[in-house]
Short mmCIF file of C-alpha atoms in Angstrom, two decimals:
data_model
loop_
_atom_site.label_atom_id
_atom_site.label_comp_id
_atom_site.label_asym_id
_atom_site.label_seq_id
_atom_site.Cartn_x
_atom_site.Cartn_y
_atom_site.Cartn_z
CA MET A 6 0.17 -0.10 0.07
CA HIS A 7 1.24 3.43 0.25
CA THR A 8 4.24 4.37 0.55
CA HIS A 9 6.27 7.83 1.37
CA GLU A 10 9.54 8.73 2.31
CA THR A 11 11.26 11.69 4.53
CA GLU A 12 14.36 13.22 4.75
CA LEU A 13 16.00 13.98 7.74
CA ARG A 14 19.51 14.86 9.53
CA VAL A 15 20.94 13.00 12.51
CA ARG A 16 20.92 15.21 15.22
CA TYR A 17 23.93 15.20 17.63
CA GLU A 18 21.63 14.69 20.71
CA GLU A 19 20.85 11.51 18.96
CA THR A 20 24.09 10.28 19.49
CA ASP A 21 25.61 8.55 21.98
CA GLN A 22 29.18 7.53 23.44
CA MET A 23 29.52 4.50 21.44
CA GLY A 24 29.64 7.17 18.24
CA VAL A 25 26.53 6.23 16.75
CA VAL A 26 22.99 6.58 17.19
CA TYR A 27 21.29 5.59 20.40
CA TYR A 28 18.48 2.97 19.81
CA SER A 29 15.19 3.82 20.97
CA ASN A 30 15.88 7.29 18.32
CA TYR A 31 14.96 5.06 15.66
CA LEU A 32 11.70 4.36 17.00
CA VAL A 33 11.18 8.78 16.74
CA TRP A 34 12.71 8.38 13.10
CA PHE A 35 9.66 5.84 12.46
CA GLU A 36 6.88 7.95 14.28
CA VAL A 37 8.33 11.33 11.88
CA GLY A 38 7.90 9.11 9.01
CA ARG A 39 4.27 7.85 9.81
CA ALA A 40 3.23 11.66 10.00
CA GLU A 41 4.76 12.20 7.05
CA CYS A 42 3.11 9.58 5.06
CA ILE A 43 0.01 10.43 6.79
CA ARG A 44 0.43 13.76 5.57
CA SER A 45 1.09 12.53 1.97
CA LEU A 46 -2.52 11.28 1.92
CA GLY A 47 -3.83 14.87 2.11
CA THR A 48 -4.25 15.09 5.68
CA SER A 49 -2.14 14.63 9.15
CA TYR A 50 -2.31 13.17 12.22
CA LYS A 51 -3.02 16.72 13.70
CA GLU A 52 -5.63 16.61 11.94
CA PHE A 53 -6.68 13.03 13.34
CA GLU A 54 -6.55 14.21 16.91
CA ARG A 55 -8.04 17.33 16.42
CA HIS A 56 -11.16 15.26 15.41
CA GLY A 57 -11.13 13.25 18.71
CA VAL A 58 -9.04 10.37 16.81
CA HIS A 59 -5.74 9.23 18.47
CA ILE A 60 -3.64 6.08 17.08
CA VAL A 61 -1.61 4.44 19.99
CA VAL A 62 1.06 1.95 19.28
CA ALA A 63 0.25 -1.68 20.28
CA GLU A 64 3.90 -3.01 19.25
CA ALA A 65 7.16 -2.09 17.88
CA TYR A 66 10.14 -3.68 16.06
CA CYS A 67 13.04 -2.84 14.86
CA LYS A 68 15.97 -4.39 13.35
CA TYR A 69 19.28 -2.69 13.53
CA GLN A 70 21.64 -3.68 10.55
CA PHE A 71 24.04 -0.95 10.07
CA PRO A 72 24.67 2.39 12.41
CA ALA A 73 23.36 5.78 11.65
CA ARG A 74 26.19 8.61 12.46
CA TYR A 75 26.07 12.38 13.36
CA ASP A 76 25.31 14.38 10.30
CA ASP A 77 24.02 11.49 8.30
CA VAL A 78 21.49 12.81 6.41
CA ILE A 79 18.68 9.78 6.61
CA ILE A 80 15.76 8.34 4.42
CA ILE A 81 13.01 7.09 6.67
CA ARG A 82 10.65 4.85 3.91
CA ALA A 83 7.50 4.54 5.66
CA ASN A 84 4.61 1.51 4.20
CA LEU A 85 1.20 1.43 5.64
CA SER A 86 1.19 -2.31 5.06
CA GLU A 87 -2.18 -3.51 6.67
CA ILE A 88 -5.43 -1.65 7.47
CA ARG A 89 -8.37 -3.46 9.68
CA SER A 90 -11.74 -2.06 11.13
CA ARG A 91 -9.75 -1.35 14.35
CA SER A 92 -5.95 -1.30 13.52
CA MET A 93 -3.28 -0.71 11.14
CA LYS A 94 0.61 -1.67 10.36
CA TYR A 95 3.14 0.42 9.28
CA MET A 96 6.38 -0.94 8.29
CA TYR A 97 9.73 1.36 7.58
CA LYS A 98 12.95 0.90 6.28
CA VAL A 99 15.77 3.58 7.63
CA LEU A 100 18.45 4.14 4.73
CA ARG A 101 21.75 6.66 4.53
CA LYS A 102 21.00 8.72 1.44
CA ALA A 103 24.28 9.13 0.47
CA ASP A 104 24.54 5.22 -0.77
CA ARG A 105 21.03 4.67 0.02
CA LYS A 106 22.43 1.66 2.81
CA LEU A 107 20.11 -0.13 4.71
CA LEU A 108 20.61 1.22 8.05
CA ALA A 109 17.38 -0.57 9.83
CA SER A 110 14.20 -1.82 9.26
CA GLY A 111 10.97 -2.21 11.21
CA TYR A 112 7.32 -2.11 11.78
CA THR A 113 4.81 -0.76 14.52
CA THR A 114 1.46 -1.78 15.04
CA HIS A 115 -1.73 0.70 16.23
CA VAL A 116 -5.02 0.28 17.21
CA PHE A 117 -7.43 3.76 17.20
CA VAL A 118 -8.82 5.16 20.37
CA ASP A 119 -10.99 8.00 21.04
CA LYS A 120 -10.32 10.99 23.31
CA ASN A 121 -10.93 8.70 26.07
CA GLY A 122 -8.82 5.97 25.24
CA LYS A 123 -11.50 3.72 24.19
CA PRO A 124 -10.77 1.56 21.53
CA MET A 125 -12.88 2.29 17.97
CA LYS A 126 -13.28 1.27 14.69
CA ILE A 127 -11.34 3.48 12.12
CA PRO A 128 -13.59 6.35 10.92
CA LYS A 129 -15.13 6.13 7.24
CA TRP A 130 -13.60 9.44 6.59
CA VAL A 131 -9.80 8.55 7.66
CA LEU A 132 -10.50 5.53 5.74
CA GLY A 133 -11.46 7.76 2.97
CA TYR A 134 -7.88 9.60 2.91
CA ILE A 135 -5.95 6.00 2.72
CA LYS A 136 -8.36 4.69 0.10
CA LYS A 137 -7.49 7.28 -2.21
CA LYS A 138 -4.45 6.60 -2.68
CA ASN A 139 -4.21 2.57 -2.64
CA MET B 7 14.43 28.73 51.14
CA HIS B 8 14.04 24.76 51.25
CA THR B 9 16.65 22.76 49.61
CA HIS B 10 16.26 19.26 48.45
CA GLU B 11 19.06 16.61 47.15
CA THR B 12 17.76 13.95 44.63
CA GLU B 13 20.29 11.24 42.99
CA LEU B 14 19.97 9.74 39.62
CA ARG B 15 22.40 7.60 37.52
CA VAL B 16 23.38 8.80 34.56
CA ARG B 17 22.08 6.51 31.01
CA TYR B 18 23.60 5.40 27.90
CA GLU B 19 20.78 7.59 26.05
CA GLU B 20 21.59 10.35 27.94
CA THR B 21 25.78 10.67 26.83
CA ASP B 22 26.35 12.16 23.08
CA GLN B 23 29.86 10.89 20.72
CA MET B 24 31.65 13.32 22.74
CA GLY B 25 31.84 10.96 25.16
CA VAL B 26 29.81 13.09 28.21
CA VAL B 27 26.22 13.67 28.84
CA TYR B 28 24.46 16.24 26.45
CA TYR B 29 23.92 19.20 27.42
CA SER B 30 19.81 19.75 27.34
CA ASN B 31 19.54 16.71 29.44
CA TYR B 32 20.41 18.73 32.71
CA LEU B 33 17.29 20.37 32.09
CA VAL B 34 15.84 17.60 32.44
CA TRP B 35 17.64 16.81 35.53
CA PHE B 36 16.76 19.86 36.78
CA GLU B 37 12.84 18.96 36.52
CA VAL B 38 13.59 15.46 38.27
CA GLY B 39 15.19 17.80 40.65
CA ARG B 40 12.16 20.02 41.19
CA ALA B 41 9.72 17.51 41.60
CA GLU B 42 11.30 15.53 44.20
CA CYS B 43 11.82 18.86 46.08
CA ILE B 44 7.94 19.39 45.66
CA ARG B 45 7.51 16.03 46.63
CA SER B 46 9.49 16.76 49.88
CA LEU B 47 7.32 19.30 51.23
CA GLY B 48 4.43 16.68 51.15
CA THR B 49 2.87 17.03 48.01
CA SER B 50 3.87 16.46 44.12
CA TYR B 51 3.14 18.07 40.96
CA LYS B 52 0.77 15.16 40.00
CA GLU B 53 -1.63 16.86 42.80
CA PHE B 54 -1.01 20.33 41.50
CA GLU B 55 -2.06 19.23 38.11
CA ARG B 56 -4.92 17.14 39.37
CA HIS B 57 -6.02 20.39 40.88
CA GLY B 58 -5.93 22.00 37.91
CA VAL B 59 -2.50 24.21 38.83
CA HIS B 60 0.15 23.84 35.82
CA ILE B 61 3.42 25.95 36.12
CA VAL B 62 4.99 26.61 33.09
CA VAL B 63 8.97 27.12 32.67
CA ALA B 64 9.83 30.93 31.64
CA GLU B 65 13.57 30.71 31.49
CA ALA B 66 15.83 28.51 31.99
CA TYR B 67 19.89 28.93 32.59
CA CYS B 68 22.35 26.63 32.79
CA LYS B 69 26.56 26.78 33.48
CA TYR B 70 28.35 23.82 32.57
CA GLN B 71 31.40 23.19 34.49
CA PHE B 72 32.73 20.00 34.58
CA PRO B 73 31.15 16.88 32.38
CA ALA B 74 28.73 14.35 33.75
CA ARG B 75 29.83 10.88 32.53
CA TYR B 76 27.73 6.93 32.01
CA ASP B 77 26.94 5.44 35.13
CA ASP B 78 28.08 8.53 37.11
CA VAL B 79 25.51 8.68 40.28
CA ILE B 80 24.52 11.98 39.91
CA ILE B 81 23.11 14.80 42.75
CA ILE B 82 20.54 17.20 41.79
CA ARG B 83 20.22 20.26 44.71
CA ALA B 84 16.98 21.91 43.82
CA ASN B 85 16.19 25.02 46.15
CA LEU B 86 12.44 26.95 45.88
CA SER B 87 14.80 30.44 46.09
CA GLU B 88 11.67 33.06 45.32
CA ILE B 89 8.37 32.93 45.79
CA ARG B 90 5.92 35.81 44.26
CA SER B 91 2.14 36.08 43.73
CA ARG B 92 2.41 34.35 40.35
CA SER B 93 5.42 33.10 39.52
CA MET B 94 8.75 31.40 41.19
CA LYS B 95 12.37 30.54 41.10
CA TYR B 96 14.23 27.12 41.78
CA MET B 97 18.26 27.00 41.69
CA TYR B 98 19.93 23.89 41.00
CA LYS B 99 23.85 22.54 41.55
CA VAL B 100 24.48 19.26 39.67
CA LEU B 101 27.17 17.40 41.87
CA ARG B 102 29.05 14.05 41.27
CA LYS B 103 28.30 11.73 43.94
CA ALA B 104 31.63 10.10 44.47
CA ASP B 105 33.41 13.60 45.04
CA ARG B 106 30.76 16.26 45.21
CA LYS B 107 32.46 17.62 42.48
CA LEU B 108 30.34 20.53 41.12
CA LEU B 109 29.62 19.41 37.46
CA ALA B 110 26.74 22.17 36.47
CA SER B 111 24.46 24.84 38.07
CA GLY B 112 21.59 26.85 37.08
CA TYR B 113 17.83 28.10 37.39
CA THR B 114 14.62 27.87 36.35
CA THR B 115 11.84 30.23 36.47
CA HIS B 116 8.31 29.54 36.45
CA VAL B 117 4.80 31.26 36.08
CA PHE B 118 1.49 29.19 37.37
CA VAL B 119 -1.05 28.83 34.90
CA ASP B 120 -4.72 27.13 35.19
CA LYS B 121 -6.02 23.70 32.77
CA ASN B 122 -6.63 26.64 30.08
CA GLY B 123 -2.94 28.20 29.91
CA LYS B 124 -3.91 31.41 31.52
CA PRO B 125 -1.64 33.00 33.94
CA MET B 126 -3.06 32.87 37.79
CA LYS B 127 -2.17 33.78 41.30
CA ILE B 128 -0.45 30.53 42.79
CA PRO B 129 -3.49 29.11 45.08
CA LYS B 130 -3.13 29.48 49.09
CA TRP B 131 -3.12 25.69 49.40
CA VAL B 132 0.27 25.53 47.08
CA LEU B 133 1.72 28.57 49.26
CA GLY B 134 0.71 26.36 52.74
CA TYR B 135 2.74 23.57 51.43
CA ILE B 136 5.83 25.62 50.70
CA LYS B 137 5.76 27.80 54.03
CA LYS B 138 5.19 25.21 56.37
CA LYS B 139 8.95 24.25 55.38
CA ASN B 140 10.38 27.60 54.72
CA MET C 10 18.49 -17.34 33.80
CA HIS C 11 19.48 -14.23 36.08
CA THR C 12 16.87 -12.02 36.18
CA HIS C 13 16.74 -8.46 38.16
CA GLU C 14 14.40 -5.94 38.94
CA THR C 15 14.95 -2.07 38.85
CA GLU C 16 13.15 0.75 39.99
CA LEU C 17 12.26 4.13 38.31
CA ARG C 18 9.91 6.85 38.31
CA VAL C 19 8.63 8.52 35.08
CA ARG C 20 9.78 11.86 34.25
CA TYR C 21 7.72 14.75 32.74
CA GLU C 22 9.82 14.96 29.94
CA GLU C 23 9.34 11.16 28.90
CA THR C 24 5.39 12.03 28.75
CA ASP C 25 3.72 13.21 25.69
CA GLN C 26 0.97 15.19 24.75
CA MET C 27 -2.02 12.08 25.11
CA GLY C 28 -0.64 11.89 28.12
CA VAL C 29 1.00 9.16 28.64
CA VAL C 30 4.45 8.05 28.46
CA TYR C 31 6.05 8.19 24.37
CA TYR C 32 6.68 4.73 23.39
CA SER C 33 10.25 5.21 22.51
CA ASN C 34 11.19 5.73 26.52
CA TYR C 35 10.45 1.73 26.92
CA LEU C 36 13.65 0.98 24.96
CA VAL C 37 15.41 3.42 27.49
CA TRP C 38 13.94 1.52 30.31
CA PHE C 39 15.39 -1.66 28.86
CA GLU C 40 18.44 -0.15 28.82
CA VAL C 41 18.30 0.84 32.61
CA GLY C 42 17.33 -2.33 33.27
CA ARG C 43 19.75 -4.39 31.57
CA ALA C 44 22.70 -2.30 33.11
CA GLU C 45 21.35 -2.44 36.61
CA CYS C 46 21.23 -6.33 35.52
CA ILE C 47 24.84 -6.51 34.71
CA ARG C 48 25.49 -4.75 37.82
CA SER C 49 23.96 -7.25 39.78
CA LEU C 50 25.70 -9.55 38.79
CA GLY C 51 29.71 -7.95 40.47
CA THR C 52 30.61 -5.85 37.12
CA SER C 53 28.95 -2.73 34.72
CA TYR C 54 28.70 -1.73 31.52
CA LYS C 55 30.80 0.63 32.02
CA GLU C 56 33.44 -1.87 33.23
CA PHE C 57 32.72 -3.92 30.07
CA GLU C 58 33.77 -1.13 27.86
CA ARG C 59 36.76 0.20 30.04
CA HIS C 60 37.97 -3.23 28.65
CA GLY C 61 37.21 -2.89 25.19
CA VAL C 62 34.12 -5.16 25.23
CA HIS C 63 31.11 -3.13 23.50
CA ILE C 64 27.23 -4.69 23.09
CA VAL C 65 25.53 -3.31 20.66
CA VAL C 66 21.48 -4.26 20.14
CA ALA C 67 20.62 -5.79 16.76
CA GLU C 68 17.03 -5.84 17.55
CA ALA C 69 14.44 -4.50 19.85
CA TYR C 70 10.60 -5.27 20.71
CA CYS C 71 8.15 -3.89 22.38
CA LYS C 72 4.48 -4.72 23.58
CA TYR C 73 2.25 -2.00 25.16
CA GLN C 74 -0.31 -3.03 26.81
CA PHE C 75 -1.11 -0.48 29.08
CA PRO C 76 0.41 3.42 29.55
CA ALA C 77 2.57 4.51 31.92
CA ARG C 78 2.03 7.86 33.42
CA TYR C 79 3.63 10.80 34.67
CA ASP C 80 5.59 10.49 38.37
CA ASP C 81 4.33 6.26 38.18
CA VAL C 82 6.79 4.44 39.93
CA ILE C 83 7.79 1.86 37.29
CA ILE C 84 9.67 -1.57 37.60
CA ILE C 85 11.67 -2.98 34.83
CA ARG C 86 12.13 -6.58 35.10
CA ALA C 87 14.94 -7.65 32.80
CA ASN C 88 16.15 -11.19 32.48
CA LEU C 89 19.31 -12.22 30.64
CA SER C 90 17.20 -15.20 28.62
CA GLU C 91 20.25 -16.23 26.22
CA ILE C 92 24.02 -16.09 26.02
CA ARG C 93 25.50 -17.71 22.66
CA SER C 94 29.04 -17.33 21.68
CA ARG C 95 28.65 -13.94 20.23
CA SER C 96 25.39 -13.11 21.55
CA MET C 97 22.84 -12.05 23.94
CA LYS C 98 19.17 -11.73 24.46
CA TYR C 99 17.13 -10.01 26.81
CA MET C 100 13.80 -10.12 28.06
CA TYR C 101 11.51 -7.24 30.13
CA LYS C 102 8.26 -6.89 31.48
CA VAL C 103 7.76 -2.84 32.89
CA LEU C 104 5.29 -3.29 35.49
CA ARG C 105 3.50 0.03 37.46
CA LYS C 106 5.01 -0.66 41.16
CA ALA C 107 1.74 0.02 42.85
CA ASP C 108 -0.02 -2.63 41.66
CA ARG C 109 2.28 -4.50 39.74
CA LYS C 110 0.35 -4.08 36.79
CA LEU C 111 1.90 -5.25 33.47
CA LEU C 112 2.15 -2.23 31.23
CA ALA C 113 4.48 -3.79 28.54
CA SER C 114 7.25 -6.32 27.65
CA GLY C 115 9.53 -7.09 24.84
CA TYR C 116 13.21 -8.12 24.25
CA THR C 117 16.29 -6.51 22.96
CA THR C 118 19.29 -8.97 21.03
CA HIS C 119 22.89 -7.97 20.76
CA VAL C 120 25.99 -8.68 19.85
CA PHE C 121 29.29 -8.61 21.40
CA VAL C 122 32.13 -5.59 19.50
CA ASP C 123 35.26 -4.55 20.28
CA LYS C 124 36.29 -0.73 20.39
CA ASN C 125 36.66 -1.12 16.20
CA GLY C 126 33.42 -1.96 16.19
CA LYS C 127 34.40 -5.78 14.79
CA PRO C 128 32.52 -8.84 15.71
CA MET C 129 33.97 -10.66 18.77
CA LYS C 130 33.17 -13.80 21.11
CA ILE C 131 31.68 -12.96 24.53
CA PRO C 132 35.34 -12.85 26.53
CA LYS C 133 35.53 -15.61 29.28
CA TRP C 134 35.75 -13.29 32.06
CA VAL C 135 32.56 -11.35 30.97
CA LEU C 136 31.15 -15.27 30.56
CA GLY C 137 32.41 -15.63 34.51
CA TYR C 138 30.46 -13.02 35.69
CA ILE C 139 27.18 -14.16 34.39
CA LYS C 140 27.79 -17.98 34.92
CA LYS C 141 28.26 -17.17 38.76
CA LYS C 142 24.49 -16.36 38.97
CA ASN C 143 23.11 -19.17 36.59
CA MET D 3 27.75 38.51 12.32
CA HIS D 4 26.63 35.52 10.22
CA THR D 5 22.97 34.23 10.29
CA HIS D 6 21.56 31.30 9.32
CA GLU D 7 17.82 30.24 9.65
CA THR D 8 16.74 26.64 9.87
CA GLU D 9 13.71 24.97 9.68
CA LEU D 10 12.32 21.74 11.54
CA ARG D 11 9.00 20.37 12.47
CA VAL D 12 8.11 19.75 15.68
CA ARG D 13 7.91 16.08 16.60
CA TYR D 14 5.16 13.64 18.67
CA GLU D 15 8.26 12.77 20.80
CA GLU D 16 9.15 16.21 21.52
CA THR D 17 5.77 17.10 23.12
CA ASP D 18 4.93 16.35 27.00
CA GLN D 19 1.44 15.52 28.91
CA MET D 20 0.86 19.55 28.76
CA GLY D 21 0.25 19.48 25.49
CA VAL D 22 3.40 21.24 24.54
CA VAL D 23 6.83 21.03 23.66
CA TYR D 24 8.87 20.01 26.56
CA TYR D 25 11.50 23.08 27.42
CA SER D 26 14.72 21.20 27.13
CA ASN D 27 14.06 20.60 22.98
CA TYR D 28 14.84 23.89 22.47
CA LEU D 29 18.78 23.13 23.29
CA VAL D 30 18.24 20.57 21.21
CA TRP D 31 17.00 23.20 18.62
CA PHE D 32 19.78 25.39 19.08
CA GLU D 33 22.06 22.54 18.40
CA VAL D 34 20.37 21.88 14.96
CA GLY D 35 20.05 26.03 14.17
CA ARG D 36 24.00 25.58 15.11
CA ALA D 37 25.20 22.98 13.32
CA GLU D 38 23.16 24.29 10.05
CA CYS D 39 24.76 27.68 11.14
CA ILE D 40 28.48 26.58 10.41
CA ARG D 41 27.16 24.47 7.44
CA SER D 42 26.15 27.58 5.59
CA LEU D 43 29.92 29.07 6.11
CA GLY D 44 30.89 25.49 3.47
CA THR D 45 32.20 23.27 6.17
CA SER D 46 30.53 21.37 9.17
CA TYR D 47 31.17 21.18 12.36
CA LYS D 48 31.64 17.06 11.53
CA GLU D 49 34.29 18.41 9.92
CA PHE D 50 35.78 20.29 13.00
CA GLU D 51 35.60 16.94 15.06
CA ARG D 52 37.21 14.87 11.90
CA HIS D 53 40.55 17.64 12.69
CA GLY D 54 40.18 16.97 16.41
CA VAL D 55 38.51 20.59 16.70
CA HIS D 56 35.95 19.68 19.61
CA ILE D 57 33.34 22.71 20.54
CA VAL D 58 31.84 22.20 24.05
CA VAL D 59 28.85 23.90 25.49
CA ALA D 60 29.83 26.69 28.80
CA GLU D 61 26.73 27.99 29.02
CA ALA D 62 23.00 27.66 27.91
CA TYR D 63 19.81 30.22 28.61
CA CYS D 64 16.45 30.11 26.94
CA LYS D 65 13.62 32.51 27.55
CA TYR D 66 10.23 31.11 26.59
CA GLN D 67 7.67 33.70 25.24
CA PHE D 68 5.00 31.22 23.97
CA PRO D 69 4.77 27.48 23.12
CA ALA D 70 5.45 25.43 20.23
CA ARG D 71 3.34 22.50 19.75
CA TYR D 72 3.27 19.49 17.56
CA ASP D 73 3.55 19.57 13.83
CA ASP D 74 3.98 23.89 14.16
CA VAL D 75 6.83 24.31 11.52
CA ILE D 76 9.51 26.27 13.40
CA ILE D 77 12.20 28.40 12.29
CA ILE D 78 15.62 28.74 14.25
CA ARG D 79 17.48 31.66 13.84
CA ALA D 80 21.14 31.10 14.99
CA ASN D 81 23.51 34.09 14.83
CA LEU D 82 27.03 34.08 15.40
CA SER D 83 27.59 37.06 18.08
CA GLU D 84 30.69 36.78 19.43
CA ILE D 85 34.01 35.41 18.42
CA ARG D 86 37.04 35.36 21.13
CA SER D 87 40.19 33.71 20.78
CA ARG D 88 39.28 30.85 22.73
CA SER D 89 35.23 30.55 22.96
CA MET D 90 32.36 32.25 21.24
CA LYS D 91 28.92 32.76 21.62
CA TYR D 92 25.43 32.11 19.77
CA MET D 93 22.23 34.09 19.47
CA TYR D 94 18.91 32.24 18.58
CA LYS D 95 15.27 33.44 17.79
CA VAL D 96 13.18 30.62 17.75
CA LEU D 97 10.19 31.27 15.52
CA ARG D 98 7.06 29.76 14.62
CA LYS D 99 6.72 29.56 10.54
CA ALA D 100 2.94 30.51 9.97
CA ASP D 101 2.86 33.99 11.29
CA ARG D 102 6.57 34.62 12.22
CA LYS D 103 5.23 34.58 16.05
CA LEU D 104 8.12 34.18 18.53
CA LEU D 105 8.30 31.42 21.07
CA ALA D 106 11.73 31.41 22.81
CA SER D 107 15.02 33.63 22.29
CA GLY D 108 18.38 32.34 24.17
CA TYR D 109 22.43 32.10 23.30
CA THR D 110 24.74 29.52 23.71
CA THR D 111 28.28 30.06 25.01
CA HIS D 112 31.04 27.69 23.67
CA VAL D 113 34.81 26.59 24.38
CA PHE D 114 37.17 24.73 22.41
CA VAL D 115 38.90 21.41 23.41
CA ASP D 116 41.29 19.49 21.43
CA LYS D 117 40.25 15.68 21.32
CA ASN D 118 41.51 15.19 24.87
CA GLY D 119 39.14 17.64 26.11
CA LYS D 120 42.11 20.53 26.74
CA PRO D 121 40.98 24.12 25.69
CA MET D 122 42.56 25.31 22.74
CA LYS D 123 42.87 28.54 20.86
CA ILE D 124 40.36 28.84 17.56
CA PRO D 125 42.26 26.83 14.64
CA LYS D 126 43.09 29.25 11.88
CA TRP D 127 41.33 27.34 9.32
CA VAL D 128 38.08 27.53 11.33
CA LEU D 129 38.81 31.31 11.77
CA GLY D 130 39.12 31.32 7.88
CA TYR D 131 35.33 30.35 7.48
CA ILE D 132 33.76 32.60 9.83
CA LYS D 133 35.68 35.33 8.48
CA LYS D 134 34.85 34.79 4.90
CA LYS D 135 31.18 35.30 5.82
CA ASN D 136 31.58 38.66 8.56
#
């Protein structure tokens, strides 16, 4: 299904004393990739929340293949790979832009909840944005 | 006025590729020191928020004297140094526990706002906790 | 094999605008749990690095069951579940201390590398610490 | 002296449960602004480190005027305001791009150290890049 690529540059804050990017930051980058993937559908996650639709993370997985380093330009390739009535799954690839070397890959699964945290079905208008592109 | 010391251990995540703690983390530690200073008064910042009292940061300053390193046990010495009708100031010292070497010092100033973000006077019940100790 | 429990308190910085702990922070807590699990063996990860033994993350997985919130006291239960000649696996449970409710669970796999980042066998002296407890 | 503007978009990870950007993240943004300011001179901080020139933070100050929120596009205006033989100062303004509203302002001071952490004079070749633009 819909795939989108986002670029970002590694911040000094994201490195650790091994001289590489600390492992939890890849999950932050996944979130950036997800948000830009949603924006590329013509809406935004901010818009979802404004209408009381919250997407919470149920699972996250990352396989680290090669370290990202300070000042590298990184491509986050986010792919909405599954949509069910109450959940969805994103798959990611993290590439170094200079040579498109694969640095990491992973996935996140999500459930939809309302503003009180109660699980809900994906609203039709959200589905409308997703279907247009798939 | 009221001073409180809190201990924490430097996390790998807090280091950067220079092999020392990244500079913005000292502000996170100031927050930890502030929260424990409030707890030592017999209440908590969580309790403040539950009653619609939010404390926002107006200014933050830190002077870095000697680097904190991975696995160091750190003492955050937080001192509520000023209380006015609508604002307050905290001063901090960051010490290495092993030899009480001064690593950093700084301050934050704060204003009180209600749950809609509107500035408000410090509620009397909050002041009650502060005065007991000072 | 060897299991160790560590406590920490949720920092304001770790929350997000959904009012819960942001998902990447659980991986930071896994690292804290891992470090304290190693310390409970009578050595420390800092000691490993001093001797040129670096442990890098190959995979990380987290299943989020119930949100951690600001000021909660959290227990990180870390369990060294597998040791091979060049790798190891940790399993984690994240519990809320007040009622021991399970908030999240997960695992990380690791490989040993020398100071130049080259994969290496787990040194015998490291294995010595691990075997004492298992 | 030399001023440079960089854009970034607020990440969900950067928000806290007050629904605004957590205060220490502005220092991370200052770093991003600094790095891009150096890049605009025709070199990079990564290049400095490769040649054994490290710039450490001596002081940081931030005044918070209006909160940045999730998904806002932010402009970091970084200005190298002082150069001495062994130190330098940067001034910053953080603006919301949509209306150029001033969200925060601040400064950082820095000293130059070699790879062993020993203070050093700013190397002439570094000064060469700076002077070209001023």
